[in-house]
Amino acid sequence: MKRAILQVSGMTCPSCLDTIRTAVARQHGVQDVEVLFNAGKVKANFDERATNARSLANTVEKMGYVVERTTTKEN
Amino acid sequence: MHVIQRYFVRHMRNMVYVMSGLIISAILIQYLPIPFMRDRTLIASIFYLLSGILGLIPIFIKALVSLQLRVISIELLVSVAIVGALIIGEFSEAGIVAWLFLIGQIIEESTLTKTRSAVKDLIDLSPQTALRVTSPTAHDAEEVTIDAIKSGDYLLVKTGSQVPVDGVIVSGDGNLNEASITGESTARRKSAQDCDAVFAGSFLTDGMIVVRTTQVGDDTVFGRIIEVIEQAEDSKTAVQRFIDRFARYYTPVVILVSFATGVLTSDVRLAITILVLGCPGALVIGVPVSNVAGIGLGAKCGILVKGARMFHELSKVDVMVLDKTGTLTNGIPAVARVRECTIPATSSPYPELDINYVWRLAASLEQESTHPLATAVVTYVQRRMPAISFTQPKHFRVTAGQGVSAICDQHTVVIGNRRLLQAHAITVTPSDKIMADKWMHAGLSVVFIAIDGRPCIMIGIGDTIRRHANAALRQLRRQGIGRLIMLSGDSQTVVNEISSKLDLDEAHGDLLPQDKANFIRTIQGSNQKIAFVGDGINDGPALAVADLGIAMGDGTATTIEISDIVLLNSDITKLPIAHALAKATVINTYENIGIALITILILIIGLFTGFIYMASGMLVHEASILVVVINALRLSHRKLDTRQHRR
């Protein structure tokens, strides 16, 4: 398991948070997702055999938000 | 579609400028008496239409993406409203709604950034690169990114730059400003000689050091503090959870109401107006925005709050229970009493010694010892005489558990307790003996300074009350804390001695950590909210049992884990500040809820009395969001004067 932390900008309303959480959680291999509205962070644990941080960042970008930085950590 | 969306996200601002131009031109064309221009209404309508369509594209795409995930978003409501308005030919309404909605988002984003700026300023403090050297003495500094640094690496830190990691100084010395860790802005001297630890985010104001890395990135004290604040900002209070649940049902209900209205009255205009009003914007954003402002402001002055809930709890506290050692007192021995010894009546005439000279001899001896009582004496003398120079003592001897003796400046100097004086056949007058017993009873260690066989000064050393502790307690009382109680593991006599100097309602001694927890449980039975303030190291049970645990301490993992609020740098004056901040934040939250509810009321009344339509409804809606954000900003710009408690 790895942990991806995405720094996202463009979250202006708490409903954006629901949308992002649902979208990232749907990705294959993603275990649990946490979206920090105020810090503009998306934190997700994922199985590195099924997906990677870049594809998670793409998912978020597809929804109309800008991913500023992506970091991956060993869990 | 994603390509189009990304394009719109990147060029949002420019697009809104274009739309603003279109709307303003349309209004000018429509209402200004421009000569030789026919079909003015038609031209204005085309401008409104363009603005409506241009705005609809990004809003609609966002709505679709959310809908694919089965989330009914505000964008969906607005899209349907715009499309509806276009169909019934209300081009001006459609154009203005789209424009207001997008411009609102831009303004919200930039004002929200301001409420979050306190925390962002903190994060920006962490440097992104570091100068790595191969050994503590090497001069081969190489600039590397912070991610490439591992534990054990040697890093060079120059004057004016920041320490990039947690570590230990292995070479050099300098003054470090650790405001980002402790909230304390006076610089501290640290050196390789003392193997001092340094923390990421602190600032080297002068000097040059080489640091051996121990922790990097999120694992540093600073990284953990940031993480706690980020989590705290998004933590939810009961009120907010209620509002979120309300909002989740509110939006679909609005759609149903709008649909029903459209079908029953066949008034499409009214139906889409209801849709626009269906965005509970100010209500949803109002509470989190206040909390963020409060938590950020706290973080700025060294008050680490683990969640917005903690603010609500703290604002309602009736009883504050404080630990004695390390909380109300400094927790390290210091000189508390000083008295010149009385001269025995039978004594032979004796050359009078200058009192400052006696202190100088005493400090010269005590300087050689590492005993905490000796350190207390040296600190006291240095404070009394800042320009003191020491004399090298000869024949220096330590008697364990009793004191020290030596020849200094041709005088025989003996410093220690009565046992040591007896061993040197030095007698103390009966009145001094009585005084010494009295001091010992009050929990002080009594030390005599004897020169050439004659006791000159007696010193009482013990734990001393923190500076401004009493002022902090008084301030808490003024702010409405009804009961202040001190608990301690020390004997009741020591507790009585300390509490006599503090504005407390009760003071209890002889308590084990478990007894403190039980004491809190007993008062909790009387239905009062209790906060426990302790040093976070041995007060674990009490911190856990109390409704709110406040730790005086640092940003270490254990302290953060067992408490709800951490007062960094163990500064007792931060306690009333935290309490005032909690109250201000809670009031701000309720103000925002009030503003949001009034907005909804205005919209509903406006809708039924017929003076609010789509565009004006959207204006009220966006304005209300702006008002709650600005109200929260007012909180984050509040001056928390740390000095007012130090009068």
XYZ file of C-alpha atoms in Angstrom:
722
model
C 0.000 0.000 0.000
C 1.107 3.509 -0.763
C -0.271 6.872 0.204
C -0.753 9.673 -2.309
C -1.116 13.277 -1.212
C -2.416 15.691 -3.848
C -2.355 19.448 -3.373
C -5.468 20.670 -5.191
C -6.640 24.187 -5.942
C -10.089 25.324 -6.984
C -12.123 23.793 -4.175
C -14.467 26.654 -3.317
C -17.467 24.891 -1.867
C -17.786 21.913 0.419
C -19.818 20.129 -2.254
C -16.664 19.967 -4.413
C -15.291 17.840 -1.617
C -18.001 15.187 -2.009
C -17.488 15.015 -5.745
C -13.735 14.575 -5.464
C -13.992 12.021 -2.692
C -16.502 9.921 -4.637
C -14.498 10.092 -7.860
C -11.178 9.113 -6.285
C -12.741 6.377 -4.155
C -14.221 4.804 -7.323
C -10.763 4.272 -8.813
C -9.653 0.667 -8.872
C -7.166 -0.084 -6.080
C -8.001 2.909 -3.916
C -8.713 1.999 -0.313
C -9.666 5.093 1.625
C -9.824 8.708 0.633
C -9.718 11.782 2.788
C -10.332 15.242 1.345
C -9.203 18.255 3.369
C -11.255 21.173 2.105
C -9.323 23.963 3.809
C -5.851 22.598 3.231
C -6.859 21.728 -0.338
C -5.467 18.236 0.060
C -6.591 14.854 -1.146
C -5.052 11.940 0.727
C -5.616 8.412 -0.528
C -4.231 4.987 0.258
C -3.877 2.837 -2.834
C -2.563 -0.498 -4.021
C 0.437 0.289 -6.208
C -0.230 -2.801 -8.340
C -3.630 -1.450 -9.406
C -3.074 2.273 -9.822
C -0.620 5.103 -9.211
C -0.586 8.658 -7.902
C -0.512 10.121 -11.401
C -3.733 8.435 -12.443
C -5.382 9.661 -9.236
C -4.210 13.185 -10.043
C -5.666 12.789 -13.544
C -9.028 11.824 -12.085
C -9.082 14.994 -10.022
C -7.981 17.137 -12.976
C -10.707 15.652 -15.161
C -13.247 17.029 -12.735
C -12.059 20.548 -13.264
C -9.573 21.117 -10.449
C -5.902 21.914 -10.712
C -3.459 19.491 -9.065
C -0.477 21.560 -7.982
C 1.697 18.907 -6.424
C 1.651 15.163 -5.985
C 3.632 13.260 -3.376
C 3.713 9.543 -2.745
C 4.763 7.846 0.471
C 5.256 4.251 1.518
C 2.619 3.202 3.984
C -14.656 17.103 -22.989
C -11.838 17.024 -20.470
C -9.700 19.079 -22.778
C -12.405 21.754 -23.011
C -12.816 21.703 -19.259
C -9.135 22.009 -18.541
C -9.029 24.936 -20.940
C -11.833 26.671 -19.071
C -10.302 25.993 -15.665
C -6.995 27.502 -16.774
C -8.609 30.525 -18.429
C -11.407 31.095 -15.954
C -10.352 34.627 -15.102
C -10.019 35.776 -18.730
C -13.385 34.291 -19.525
C -15.021 36.141 -16.664
C -13.432 39.385 -17.924
C -14.927 38.764 -21.379
C -18.313 38.042 -19.815
C -18.087 41.191 -17.689
C -17.392 43.174 -20.867
C -20.404 41.631 -22.595
C -22.755 42.285 -19.672
C -21.630 45.885 -19.197
C -21.890 46.597 -22.929
C -25.359 45.058 -23.000
C -26.524 47.238 -20.110
C -25.018 50.366 -21.712
C -26.581 49.638 -25.090
C -29.930 48.932 -23.527
C -30.217 51.954 -21.261
C -27.969 54.713 -22.650
C -29.542 56.950 -25.249
C -26.998 56.204 -27.990
C -27.950 58.121 -31.150
C -28.320 56.484 -34.594
C -28.581 52.991 -33.106
C -31.553 50.892 -33.964
C -32.659 47.570 -32.523
C -30.925 48.329 -29.270
C -32.837 45.668 -27.340
C -31.920 43.044 -29.926
C -28.201 43.870 -29.793
C -28.232 43.861 -25.992
C -30.000 40.494 -26.037
C -27.320 39.037 -28.282
C -24.650 40.207 -25.840
C -26.524 38.661 -22.893
C -26.975 35.452 -24.892
C -23.254 35.234 -25.645
C -22.414 35.726 -21.987
C -24.979 33.096 -20.979
C -23.647 30.504 -23.406
C -20.011 31.228 -22.616
C -20.686 30.827 -18.882
C -22.886 27.788 -19.330
C -20.165 25.648 -20.916
C -17.840 25.242 -17.887
C -20.743 25.161 -15.412
C -22.533 22.493 -17.424
C -19.446 20.304 -17.854
C -18.814 20.396 -14.108
C -22.438 19.507 -13.444
C -22.195 16.528 -15.824
C -19.007 15.205 -14.223
C -20.634 15.351 -10.794
C -23.793 13.752 -12.110
C -21.773 10.813 -13.479
C -20.709 10.255 -9.867
C -24.324 10.622 -8.726
C -23.619 13.856 -6.890
C -26.190 16.611 -7.391
C -24.073 19.724 -7.460
C -24.879 23.407 -7.343
C -23.597 23.583 -10.922
C -26.442 21.299 -12.005
C -29.045 23.632 -10.509
C -27.472 26.665 -12.121
C -27.112 24.922 -15.519
C -30.786 23.914 -15.564
C -31.740 27.461 -14.557
C -29.639 29.029 -17.333
C -30.913 26.587 -19.971
C -34.475 27.201 -18.800
C -34.039 30.956 -18.976
C -32.591 30.691 -22.508
C -35.528 28.540 -23.634
C -38.146 30.998 -22.391
C -36.159 33.843 -23.966
C -34.972 35.540 -20.766
C -31.512 36.163 -22.216
C -30.568 38.932 -19.793
C -31.416 36.774 -16.769
C -29.432 33.831 -18.196
C -26.402 35.959 -19.023
C -26.309 37.740 -15.666
C -26.829 34.542 -13.617
C -23.959 32.756 -15.386
C -21.717 35.784 -14.940
C -22.574 36.287 -11.242
C -22.076 32.602 -10.502
C -18.582 32.481 -12.031
C -17.429 35.839 -10.698
C -18.694 34.723 -7.281
C -16.506 31.627 -7.441
C -13.420 33.657 -8.282
C -13.998 36.133 -5.470
C -14.777 33.320 -3.022
C -11.615 31.495 -3.923
C -9.424 34.519 -3.328
C -11.124 35.550 -0.069
C -11.090 31.964 1.188
C -7.367 31.904 0.502
C -7.064 34.878 2.837
C -8.844 33.131 5.709
C -6.468 30.222 5.264
C -3.416 32.426 5.012
C -2.289 31.958 8.626
C -1.670 28.273 8.055
C -0.332 28.797 4.559
C 2.180 31.319 5.905
C 3.351 28.640 8.310
C 3.714 26.018 5.589
C 5.593 28.460 3.393
C 8.141 28.673 6.186
C 9.454 25.230 5.382
C 12.357 25.518 2.937
C 12.300 23.465 -0.253
C 16.051 23.025 -0.649
C 19.018 22.446 1.659
C 22.811 22.643 1.523
C 24.211 19.163 1.978
C 27.813 18.565 3.068
C 29.611 15.222 3.241
C 30.963 15.732 6.753
C 30.603 18.278 9.577
C 33.888 19.940 8.570
C 33.666 19.659 4.767
C 33.211 22.723 2.564
C 31.616 20.895 -0.348
C 28.081 22.245 0.131
C 25.711 21.099 -2.600
C 22.154 22.364 -2.990
C 19.611 19.549 -3.026
C 15.813 19.400 -2.807
C 14.328 18.616 0.568
C 12.873 15.298 -0.667
C 16.358 13.962 -1.384
C 17.536 14.371 2.215
C 17.712 11.324 4.426
C 18.179 10.855 8.143
C 21.903 11.064 8.975
C 22.745 13.614 6.233
C 24.846 16.630 7.243
C 23.346 19.985 6.278
C 24.931 23.421 6.347
C 22.741 26.296 7.581
C 23.944 29.860 7.036
C 22.919 33.121 8.706
C 19.499 34.306 7.592
C 18.344 30.949 6.292
C 16.051 28.319 7.676
C 16.785 24.986 9.244
C 15.324 22.508 6.727
C 15.111 19.420 8.989
C 14.994 18.313 12.619
C 18.484 17.491 13.785
C 21.391 18.007 16.139
C 24.076 20.663 15.777
C 27.418 18.949 15.121
C 29.467 22.031 14.317
C 29.274 25.778 14.964
C 26.760 27.826 16.927
C 24.192 30.554 16.419
C 20.966 32.218 17.513
C 17.815 30.444 16.441
C 14.342 31.918 16.197
C 11.883 29.083 16.789
C 8.669 31.086 16.489
C 7.117 28.617 14.077
C 7.499 25.783 16.583
C 6.941 27.503 19.903
C 5.309 30.824 19.046
C 8.101 32.443 21.060
C 9.863 35.087 19.009
C 13.022 35.675 21.044
C 15.992 33.861 19.548
C 17.792 31.141 21.520
C 21.521 30.471 21.475
C 22.357 26.928 20.425
C 25.692 25.252 19.785
C 27.484 22.058 18.817
C 29.193 22.093 22.214
C 25.872 21.475 23.979
C 24.692 19.037 21.253
C 21.597 21.225 20.917
C 18.654 20.010 18.896
C 17.280 22.242 16.142
C 13.906 22.096 14.449
C 12.754 22.434 10.862
C 11.128 25.800 10.225
C 13.300 27.672 12.705
C 15.383 30.558 11.526
C 19.128 31.088 12.055
C 19.399 34.809 12.838
C 23.182 34.746 13.142
C 26.041 32.275 13.135
C 26.614 29.207 10.983
C 25.871 25.616 11.895
C 26.123 22.109 10.523
C 23.213 19.863 11.462
C 23.005 16.070 11.470
C 19.537 15.195 10.194
C 17.279 13.148 12.453
C 13.834 13.740 10.935
C 12.737 14.982 7.507
C 9.516 16.393 6.044
C 6.224 15.337 7.627
C 8.046 13.534 10.449
C 9.583 16.708 11.852
C 8.000 18.487 14.810
C 7.007 21.259 12.414
C 5.542 18.794 9.898
C 3.436 17.214 12.623
C 2.186 20.600 13.802
C 1.103 21.445 10.248
C -0.645 18.118 9.898
C -2.557 18.611 13.156
C -3.674 22.076 12.044
C -4.747 20.836 8.609
C -6.773 18.023 10.115
C -8.223 20.398 12.718
C -9.404 22.847 10.080
C -11.528 20.176 8.471
C -12.798 18.607 11.651
C -16.468 19.168 12.181
C -18.554 20.419 15.037
C -22.010 19.046 15.773
C -23.606 22.184 14.281
C -21.633 21.771 11.085
C -22.508 18.095 10.732
C -26.153 19.068 11.063
C -25.811 21.742 8.398
C -24.039 19.348 6.021
C -26.796 16.791 6.411
C -29.368 19.529 5.896
C -27.583 20.724 2.748
C -27.462 17.218 1.317
C -31.268 16.963 1.410
C -31.937 20.630 0.766
C -30.642 20.642 -2.821
C -32.695 17.662 -4.115
C -35.749 19.027 -2.284
C -35.304 22.387 -4.042
C -35.223 20.576 -7.397
C -38.451 18.766 -6.569
C -40.158 21.966 -5.382
C -39.028 23.788 -8.517
C -40.240 20.948 -10.763
C -43.584 20.775 -8.955
C -44.012 24.554 -9.218
C -43.233 24.423 -12.939
C -45.782 21.646 -13.569
C -48.534 23.026 -11.320
C -48.361 26.701 -12.228
C -46.785 26.361 -15.692
C -44.738 29.384 -14.624
C -41.288 28.355 -15.883
C -39.786 31.635 -14.767
C -40.813 31.073 -11.153
C -39.613 27.459 -11.316
C -36.098 28.365 -12.444
C -35.903 31.219 -9.961
C -36.491 28.669 -7.210
C -33.606 26.624 -8.643
C -31.195 29.535 -8.365
C -32.210 30.179 -4.784
C -31.624 26.520 -3.988
C -27.895 26.834 -3.388
C -27.317 26.859 0.367
C -23.975 28.595 -0.153
C -23.534 30.868 2.863
C -24.921 28.226 5.201
C -22.491 25.543 4.088
C -19.422 27.765 3.942
C -20.142 29.972 6.975
C -19.165 27.589 9.762
C -15.976 26.110 8.288
C -14.722 29.532 7.305
C -14.997 30.844 10.902
C -13.288 27.770 12.270
C -10.416 28.029 9.816
C -9.879 31.659 10.748
C -9.858 30.817 14.483
C -7.606 27.774 14.208
C -5.208 29.651 11.939
C -4.997 32.594 14.293
C -4.316 30.215 17.190
C -1.548 28.465 15.260
C 0.049 31.832 14.602
C 0.468 32.547 18.302
C 1.493 29.083 19.445
C -1.909 27.662 20.368
C -2.353 24.322 18.679
C -6.029 23.336 18.521
C -6.868 19.811 17.401
C -10.313 20.649 16.043
C -13.074 23.190 15.869
C -15.002 21.122 18.427
C -12.283 21.947 20.972
C -13.056 25.646 20.558
C -16.711 25.012 21.290
C -15.817 22.962 24.365
C -13.340 25.532 25.639
C -15.808 28.391 25.239
C -18.237 26.522 27.523
C -15.793 25.500 30.271
C -17.023 26.239 33.839
C -14.180 24.754 35.853
C -10.499 24.873 35.041
C -8.301 22.391 36.878
C -4.593 23.116 36.684
C -1.608 20.985 37.550
C 0.947 22.674 39.789
C 4.410 21.548 38.760
C 5.382 22.662 35.282
C 2.075 24.407 34.668
C 1.572 27.077 37.316
C 5.182 26.704 38.438
C 8.337 26.518 36.373
C 9.070 22.932 37.340
C 12.771 23.653 37.928
C 14.307 24.719 41.253
C 15.012 28.417 41.651
C 15.914 30.712 44.534
C 12.665 31.635 46.253
C 13.853 33.187 49.561
C 17.015 34.954 50.661
C 17.903 36.179 54.165
C 21.062 37.440 55.796
C 21.959 35.276 58.780
C 21.673 36.773 62.247
C 24.866 37.295 64.264
C 25.096 35.225 67.445
C 25.180 37.419 70.627
C 28.207 35.570 71.977
C 30.211 35.936 68.827
C 33.503 37.735 68.853
C 33.883 40.866 66.728
C 34.030 39.887 63.088
C 35.095 41.761 59.950
C 31.955 42.787 58.082
C 31.861 41.332 54.567
C 30.229 43.076 51.647
C 27.087 41.138 50.701
C 27.861 41.241 46.976
C 31.318 39.861 47.715
C 29.714 36.929 49.570
C 27.475 36.230 46.580
C 30.466 36.346 44.246
C 32.375 33.782 46.348
C 29.274 31.571 46.548
C 28.664 31.670 42.805
C 32.350 30.907 42.130
C 31.975 27.652 44.071
C 28.507 26.698 42.848
C 29.631 27.224 39.288
C 31.852 24.161 39.652
C 28.884 21.947 40.535
C 26.177 20.548 38.276
C 23.657 19.968 41.091
C 20.246 21.590 40.353
C 20.395 23.570 43.624
C 23.852 24.905 42.684
C 22.557 25.873 39.232
C 19.671 27.713 40.910
C 22.148 29.723 43.028
C 24.353 30.598 40.030
C 21.297 31.693 37.998
C 20.141 33.856 40.899
C 23.527 35.526 41.348
C 23.914 36.132 37.622
C 20.521 37.828 37.564
C 21.457 39.913 40.603
C 24.860 40.895 39.265
C 24.949 40.570 35.468
C 28.580 41.704 35.216
C 29.911 39.160 37.742
C 33.346 37.608 37.279
C 34.159 34.339 39.014
C 37.187 33.487 41.122
C 38.792 30.077 40.671
C 38.253 28.101 43.949
C 41.018 25.901 45.398
C 40.604 22.574 47.249
C 37.058 22.251 45.884
C 35.151 19.418 47.573
C 31.675 18.037 47.034
C 29.925 16.245 49.922
C 27.114 14.230 48.386
C 23.671 15.222 49.649
C 25.127 18.090 51.707
C 26.939 20.718 49.662
C 30.324 22.036 48.594
C 33.340 23.643 50.237
C 36.566 25.270 48.983
C 39.136 27.974 49.569
C 38.328 30.976 47.456
C 40.123 34.339 47.536
C 41.821 33.275 50.825
C 38.448 32.607 52.462
C 37.094 29.255 53.559
C 33.708 28.995 51.869
C 31.125 26.363 52.862
C 27.795 26.146 50.993
C 25.255 23.520 51.934
C 22.596 22.304 54.337
C 22.779 22.248 58.147
C 24.428 18.812 58.152
C 27.353 20.195 56.175
C 27.612 23.172 58.526
C 27.685 20.841 61.518
C 30.435 18.794 59.856
C 32.447 22.002 59.592
C 31.567 22.902 63.204
C 29.657 26.007 62.153
C 26.689 26.935 64.350
C 23.474 28.590 63.272
C 21.589 30.958 65.584
C 18.249 29.702 67.035
C 16.248 32.317 65.120
C 17.833 31.213 61.819
C 17.079 27.596 62.750
C 13.394 28.439 63.259
C 13.294 30.219 59.912
C 14.986 27.283 58.173
C 12.405 24.875 59.626
C 9.633 27.134 58.429
C 11.040 27.205 54.894
C 11.537 23.453 54.824
C 7.960 22.999 55.935
C 6.862 25.075 52.938
C 8.721 22.700 50.630
C 11.932 24.632 50.159
C 15.464 23.271 50.364
C 17.534 25.475 52.684
C 21.129 26.266 51.789
C 23.557 28.265 53.966
C 26.540 30.222 52.735
C 29.255 30.344 55.414
C 32.505 32.296 55.062
C 35.407 31.589 57.415
C 33.219 29.680 59.844
C 30.408 32.233 59.998
C 26.996 31.738 58.341
C 26.312 34.838 56.186
C 23.313 34.131 53.979
C 20.554 31.547 54.011
C 18.732 30.673 50.794
C 15.435 28.869 50.274
C 15.342 27.030 46.957
C 12.255 25.498 45.435
C 9.908 25.419 42.522
C 8.776 28.958 41.736
C 5.544 30.281 40.307
C 5.668 31.024 36.605
C 5.860 34.666 35.656
C 2.410 36.063 34.901
C 0.695 32.913 36.217
C -1.501 34.894 38.573
C -2.319 37.491 35.929
C -3.360 34.653 33.618
C -5.653 33.203 36.301
C -7.233 36.600 36.975
C -7.787 37.105 33.251
C -9.499 33.711 33.017
C -11.804 34.696 35.869
C -12.644 37.981 34.125
C -13.454 35.967 30.995
C -15.997 33.944 32.933
C -14.287 30.805 34.273
C -16.195 30.209 37.511
C -13.859 27.886 39.399
C -10.072 27.561 39.322
C -8.549 24.535 41.048
C -4.923 23.469 41.461
C -3.924 19.813 41.874
C -0.489 18.469 42.748
C 1.453 15.392 43.687
C 3.399 17.480 46.206
C 2.532 17.623 49.896
C -0.398 19.758 50.999
C 1.928 22.187 52.831
C 3.854 22.916 49.632
C 0.565 23.256 47.765
C -0.770 25.683 50.392
C 2.375 27.764 50.166
C 2.090 28.112 46.372
C -1.687 28.586 46.311
C -1.499 31.409 48.857
C 0.092 33.499 46.122
C -2.385 32.595 43.404
C -5.996 33.508 42.721
C -7.389 29.987 43.142
C -10.632 28.610 44.595
C -9.185 25.295 45.751
C -5.781 23.608 45.932
C -5.269 19.913 46.637
C -1.997 18.088 47.262
C -0.765 14.494 47.803
C -2.411 13.275 44.578
C -1.167 10.526 42.269
C -1.887 10.890 38.529
C -4.820 8.499 38.940
C -6.177 10.550 41.878
C -6.208 13.661 39.702
C -8.328 11.828 37.128
C -10.707 10.656 39.866
C -10.971 14.186 41.232
C -12.070 15.399 37.787
C -14.643 12.597 37.515
C -16.133 13.709 40.846
C -16.741 17.279 39.660
C -17.988 16.031 36.306
C -20.827 14.402 38.229
C -22.119 17.885 39.014
C -22.774 18.487 35.305
C -20.074 21.072 34.786
C -17.661 21.349 31.875
C -14.107 20.801 32.998
C -10.808 21.596 31.338
C -7.592 20.132 32.714
C -4.348 21.968 32.128
C -1.209 19.905 32.617
C 2.305 19.435 31.341
C 1.365 16.539 29.115
C 4.042 14.182 30.373
C 2.696 12.657 33.571
C -0.834 14.025 33.496
C -2.090 11.622 30.822
C -5.048 10.183 32.788
C -6.367 13.604 33.872
C -5.986 15.039 30.350
C -7.934 12.108 28.958
C -10.753 12.177 31.537
C -11.454 15.930 31.410
C -13.933 17.301 28.863
C -11.024 19.211 27.426
C -7.319 18.427 27.882
C -4.929 21.343 27.532
C -1.226 20.515 27.534
C 1.569 22.941 28.251
C 4.398 21.699 26.169
C 5.830 21.227 22.743
C 4.858 19.766 19.416
C 6.052 16.244 20.208
C 3.842 13.387 19.091
C 2.899 12.244 22.611
C 1.831 15.678 23.804
C -0.327 16.203 20.734
C -1.833 12.744 21.010
C -3.096 12.963 24.569
C -4.387 16.517 24.571
C -7.015 18.550 22.723
C -5.157 21.844 22.801
C -1.402 22.374 23.112
C 0.037 25.636 24.415
C 3.435 25.615 22.741
C 6.462 26.861 24.649
C 4.655 26.100 27.943
C 3.496 29.696 28.128
C 0.748 30.078 30.750
C -0.275 33.489 29.365
C -1.529 31.646 26.284
C -4.257 30.008 28.369
C -6.524 33.084 28.640
C -5.685 33.956 25.024
C -6.822 30.486 23.891
C -10.019 30.884 25.913
C -10.740 34.330 24.440
C -10.004 33.032 20.938
C -12.345 30.075 21.453
C -15.153 32.397 22.512
C -14.533 34.764 19.590
C -14.537 31.864 17.115
C -17.783 30.416 18.452
C -19.473 33.838 18.315
C -18.212 34.305 14.743
C -19.649 30.906 13.783
C -23.082 31.824 15.112
C -22.951 35.202 13.389
C -22.341 33.404 10.095
C -25.185 30.960 10.663
C -27.396 33.972 11.408
C -26.338 35.749 8.216
C -27.032 32.604 6.168
C -30.478 32.095 7.683
C -31.413 35.752 7.150
C -30.321 35.413 3.505
C -32.604 32.428 2.988
C -35.431 34.349 4.636
C -34.867 37.384 2.378
C -34.822 35.134 -0.696
C -38.036 33.334 0.246
C -39.861 36.568 1.092
C -38.483 38.193 -2.078
C -39.631 35.250 -4.149
C -43.211 35.322 -2.895
C -43.579 39.075 -2.945
C -42.211 38.994 -6.460
C -39.310 41.418 -6.195
C -36.583 38.795 -6.569
C -35.951 37.077 -9.865
C -33.151 34.869 -11.101
C -30.422 37.483 -11.481
C -31.194 39.430 -8.305
C -31.556 36.137 -6.407
C -28.122 35.051 -7.560
C -26.753 38.437 -6.528
C -28.152 38.114 -2.985
C -26.855 34.559 -2.810
C -23.309 35.403 -3.909
C -23.251 38.506 -1.732
C -24.210 36.461 1.337
C -21.281 34.099 0.750
C -18.970 37.064 0.489
C -20.371 38.541 3.712
C -19.735 35.378 5.759
C -16.197 35.040 4.399
C -15.446 38.677 5.199
C -16.912 38.227 8.673
C -14.513 35.324 9.224
C -11.637 37.442 7.920
C -12.501 39.990 10.597
C -11.758 37.240 13.126
C -8.434 36.286 11.589
C -7.314 39.903 11.634
C -8.198 40.241 15.292
C -5.304 41.393 17.426
C -4.632 38.949 20.210
C -2.626 41.157 22.489
C -0.360 38.884 24.458
C 0.827 41.815 26.510
C -2.487 42.702 28.119
C -2.041 39.814 30.549
C 1.381 40.929 31.613
C 0.432 44.153 33.257
